[in-house]
């Protein structure tokens, strides 16, 4: 089994930064890729970016390019999402997810990010 636990969300003003963390545990050999998703209020969940076990990174969501950065620390089994220059439209619930060979099979419970203007 695989578990993912997010942390680091909170309430910030526009222009400020947050760093989200996702700790992966259990049988991590099942996880080929870890991604960050978000779900804005009243909108669908969307993939922000993902990173593979080989540290290859997918394309970023257009709306966050230049502001968000994904990274991982294998010694800590942790994936990060650094979010700079936050905007009110970044508000939402943020999730990390693990992908196996077929699907996004493993999900954290989420952490809330609220950006005020």
PDB file of C-alpha atoms in Angstrom:
ATOM      1  CA  UNK A   1       0.000   0.000   0.000  1.00  0.00           C
ATOM      2  CA  UNK A   2       1.018   3.613  -0.616  1.00  0.00           C
ATOM      3  CA  UNK A   3       0.227   6.651   1.483  1.00  0.00           C
ATOM      4  CA  UNK A   4       0.678  10.309   0.623  1.00  0.00           C
ATOM      5  CA  UNK A   5       0.348  13.150   3.099  1.00  0.00           C
ATOM      6  CA  UNK A   6       0.331  16.801   2.049  1.00  0.00           C
ATOM      7  CA  UNK A   7       1.145  19.777   4.204  1.00  0.00           C
ATOM      8  CA  UNK A   8       2.052  23.423   3.891  1.00  0.00           C
ATOM      9  CA  UNK A   9      -1.185  25.041   2.826  1.00  0.00           C
ATOM     10  CA  UNK A  10      -2.529  28.155   4.420  1.00  0.00           C
ATOM     11  CA  UNK A  11      -3.846  31.658   3.996  1.00  0.00           C
ATOM     12  CA  UNK A  12      -1.588  34.208   2.320  1.00  0.00           C
ATOM     13  CA  UNK A  13      -1.810  37.550   0.611  1.00  0.00           C
ATOM     14  CA  UNK A  14      -1.392  37.929  -3.122  1.00  0.00           C
ATOM     15  CA  UNK A  15       2.270  38.022  -4.057  1.00  0.00           C
ATOM     16  CA  UNK A  16       3.404  35.825  -1.192  1.00  0.00           C
ATOM     17  CA  UNK A  17       4.770  32.283  -1.350  1.00  0.00           C
ATOM     18  CA  UNK A  18       4.037  28.839   0.020  1.00  0.00           C
ATOM     19  CA  UNK A  19       5.834  25.530  -0.174  1.00  0.00           C
ATOM     20  CA  UNK A  20       3.732  22.391  -0.157  1.00  0.00           C
ATOM     21  CA  UNK A  21       5.181  19.050   0.898  1.00  0.00           C
ATOM     22  CA  UNK A  22       4.047  15.533   0.079  1.00  0.00           C
ATOM     23  CA  UNK A  23       5.511  12.659   2.068  1.00  0.00           C
ATOM     24  CA  UNK A  24       5.222   9.301   0.324  1.00  0.00           C
ATOM     25  CA  UNK A  25       5.350   6.095   2.343  1.00  0.00           C
ATOM     26  CA  UNK A  26       4.503   2.428   2.075  1.00  0.00           C
ATOM     27  CA  UNK A  27       5.427   0.428  -0.991  1.00  0.00           C
ATOM     28  CA  UNK A  28       6.840   3.322  -2.956  1.00  0.00           C
ATOM     29  CA  UNK A  29       8.135   0.971  -5.625  1.00  0.00           C
ATOM     30  CA  UNK A  30       4.585   0.943  -6.974  1.00  0.00           C
ATOM     31  CA  UNK A  31       4.746   4.662  -7.710  1.00  0.00           C
ATOM     32  CA  UNK A  32       6.216   5.650 -11.052  1.00  0.00           C
ATOM     33  CA  UNK A  33       5.257   9.316 -10.861  1.00  0.00           C
ATOM     34  CA  UNK A  34       4.048  11.825  -8.290  1.00  0.00           C
ATOM     35  CA  UNK A  35       1.923  14.766  -9.300  1.00  0.00           C
ATOM     36  CA  UNK A  36       0.375  17.853  -7.801  1.00  0.00           C
ATOM     37  CA  UNK A  37      -3.271  18.544  -8.532  1.00  0.00           C
ATOM     38  CA  UNK A  38      -5.491  21.361  -7.452  1.00  0.00           C
ATOM     39  CA  UNK A  39      -9.216  21.959  -7.392  1.00  0.00           C
ATOM     40  CA  UNK A  40     -10.375  25.566  -7.361  1.00  0.00           C
ATOM     41  CA  UNK A  41     -13.766  26.306  -5.830  1.00  0.00           C
ATOM     42  CA  UNK A  42     -16.555  25.332  -8.211  1.00  0.00           C
ATOM     43  CA  UNK A  43     -14.082  23.952 -10.761  1.00  0.00           C
ATOM     44  CA  UNK A  44     -12.684  20.583 -11.761  1.00  0.00           C
ATOM     45  CA  UNK A  45      -9.498  19.098 -10.407  1.00  0.00           C
ATOM     46  CA  UNK A  46      -6.539  19.802 -12.667  1.00  0.00           C
ATOM     47  CA  UNK A  47      -2.999  18.514 -12.896  1.00  0.00           C
ATOM     48  CA  UNK A  48      -0.428  21.172 -12.107  1.00  0.00           C
ATOM     49  CA  UNK A  49       2.778  19.248 -12.757  1.00  0.00           C
ATOM     50  CA  UNK A  50       4.325  15.844 -12.057  1.00  0.00           C
ATOM     51  CA  UNK A  51       7.748  14.339 -11.482  1.00  0.00           C
ATOM     52  CA  UNK A  52       8.989  10.811 -12.146  1.00  0.00           C
ATOM     53  CA  UNK A  53      11.245   8.573 -10.110  1.00  0.00           C
ATOM     54  CA  UNK A  54      13.998   9.631 -12.491  1.00  0.00           C
ATOM     55  CA  UNK A  55      13.369  13.306 -11.692  1.00  0.00           C
ATOM     56  CA  UNK A  56      11.870  14.052 -15.070  1.00  0.00           C
ATOM     57  CA  UNK A  57       9.267  16.785 -14.915  1.00  0.00           C
ATOM     58  CA  UNK A  58       6.143  17.199 -16.977  1.00  0.00           C
ATOM     59  CA  UNK A  59       4.945  20.469 -18.432  1.00  0.00           C
ATOM     60  CA  UNK A  60       3.471  22.900 -15.962  1.00  0.00           C
ATOM     61  CA  UNK A  61      -0.068  24.121 -16.099  1.00  0.00           C
ATOM     62  CA  UNK A  62       0.049  27.288 -18.206  1.00  0.00           C
ATOM     63  CA  UNK A  63      -1.383  29.462 -15.468  1.00  0.00           C
ATOM     64  CA  UNK A  64       1.454  28.617 -13.057  1.00  0.00           C
ATOM     65  CA  UNK A  65       4.456  28.604 -15.384  1.00  0.00           C
ATOM     66  CA  UNK A  66       7.271  30.704 -14.038  1.00  0.00           C
ATOM     67  CA  UNK A  67       5.772  30.770 -10.560  1.00  0.00           C
ATOM     68  CA  UNK A  68       5.537  27.137  -9.391  1.00  0.00           C
ATOM     69  CA  UNK A  69       8.364  24.605  -9.160  1.00  0.00           C
ATOM     70  CA  UNK A  70       8.204  20.894  -8.378  1.00  0.00           C
ATOM     71  CA  UNK A  71      11.097  19.023  -6.793  1.00  0.00           C
ATOM     72  CA  UNK A  72      11.761  15.937  -4.719  1.00  0.00           C
ATOM     73  CA  UNK A  73      14.068  14.812  -1.952  1.00  0.00           C
ATOM     74  CA  UNK A  74      14.508  11.061  -2.205  1.00  0.00           C
ATOM     75  CA  UNK A  75      16.236  10.833   1.167  1.00  0.00           C
ATOM     76  CA  UNK A  76      13.042  12.119   2.755  1.00  0.00           C
ATOM     77  CA  UNK A  77      10.604  10.497   0.310  1.00  0.00           C
ATOM     78  CA  UNK A  78       9.135  13.933  -0.125  1.00  0.00           C
ATOM     79  CA  UNK A  79       7.902  15.866  -3.149  1.00  0.00           C
ATOM     80  CA  UNK A  80       7.606  19.639  -2.949  1.00  0.00           C
ATOM     81  CA  UNK A  81       5.688  22.307  -4.756  1.00  0.00           C
ATOM     82  CA  UNK A  82       7.162  25.762  -4.348  1.00  0.00           C
ATOM     83  CA  UNK A  83       4.551  28.377  -5.156  1.00  0.00           C
ATOM     84  CA  UNK A  84       5.706  31.954  -5.622  1.00  0.00           C
ATOM     85  CA  UNK A  85       3.880  35.133  -6.552  1.00  0.00           C
ATOM     86  CA  UNK A  86       0.580  33.625  -5.540  1.00  0.00           C
ATOM     87  CA  UNK A  87      -2.592  35.017  -7.010  1.00  0.00           C
ATOM     88  CA  UNK A  88      -6.180  34.847  -5.768  1.00  0.00           C
ATOM     89  CA  UNK A  89      -6.988  32.501  -8.639  1.00  0.00           C
ATOM     90  CA  UNK A  90      -4.531  29.991  -7.149  1.00  0.00           C
ATOM     91  CA  UNK A  91      -6.964  29.444  -4.296  1.00  0.00           C
ATOM     92  CA  UNK A  92      -8.170  25.878  -3.951  1.00  0.00           C
ATOM     93  CA  UNK A  93      -7.533  22.457  -2.513  1.00  0.00           C
ATOM     94  CA  UNK A  94      -4.158  21.005  -3.436  1.00  0.00           C
ATOM     95  CA  UNK A  95      -3.487  17.278  -3.643  1.00  0.00           C
ATOM     96  CA  UNK A  96      -0.519  15.088  -4.310  1.00  0.00           C
ATOM     97  CA  UNK A  97      -1.114  11.853  -6.161  1.00  0.00           C
ATOM     98  CA  UNK A  98       0.885   8.783  -7.064  1.00  0.00           C
ATOM     99  CA  UNK A  99       0.618   7.087 -10.423  1.00  0.00           C
ATOM    100  CA  UNK A 100       1.201   3.398 -11.021  1.00  0.00           C
ATOM    101  CA  UNK A 101       1.587   1.835 -14.457  1.00  0.00           C
ATOM    102  CA  UNK A 102      -2.043   2.510 -15.346  1.00  0.00           C
ATOM    103  CA  UNK A 103      -3.633   5.355 -13.422  1.00  0.00           C
ATOM    104  CA  UNK A 104      -3.436   7.889 -10.629  1.00  0.00           C
ATOM    105  CA  UNK A 105      -4.071   5.298  -7.962  1.00  0.00           C
ATOM    106  CA  UNK A 106      -2.927   6.937  -4.743  1.00  0.00           C
ATOM    107  CA  UNK A 107      -4.114  10.230  -3.309  1.00  0.00           C
ATOM    108  CA  UNK A 108      -3.489  12.394  -0.316  1.00  0.00           C
ATOM    109  CA  UNK A 109      -6.295  14.059   1.582  1.00  0.00           C
ATOM    110  CA  UNK A 110      -5.379  17.515   0.368  1.00  0.00           C
ATOM    111  CA  UNK A 111      -4.289  20.818   1.829  1.00  0.00           C
ATOM    112  CA  UNK A 112      -6.094  24.108   1.390  1.00  0.00           C
ATOM    113  CA  UNK A 113      -4.488  27.170  -0.155  1.00  0.00           C
ATOM    114  CA  UNK A 114      -6.251  30.504   0.092  1.00  0.00           C
ATOM    115  CA  UNK A 115      -4.828  33.632  -1.503  1.00  0.00           C
ATOM    116  CA  UNK A 116      -6.466  36.903  -0.590  1.00  0.00           C
ATOM    117  CA  UNK A 117      -6.314  40.105  -2.589  1.00  0.00           C
TER     118      UNK A 117
END
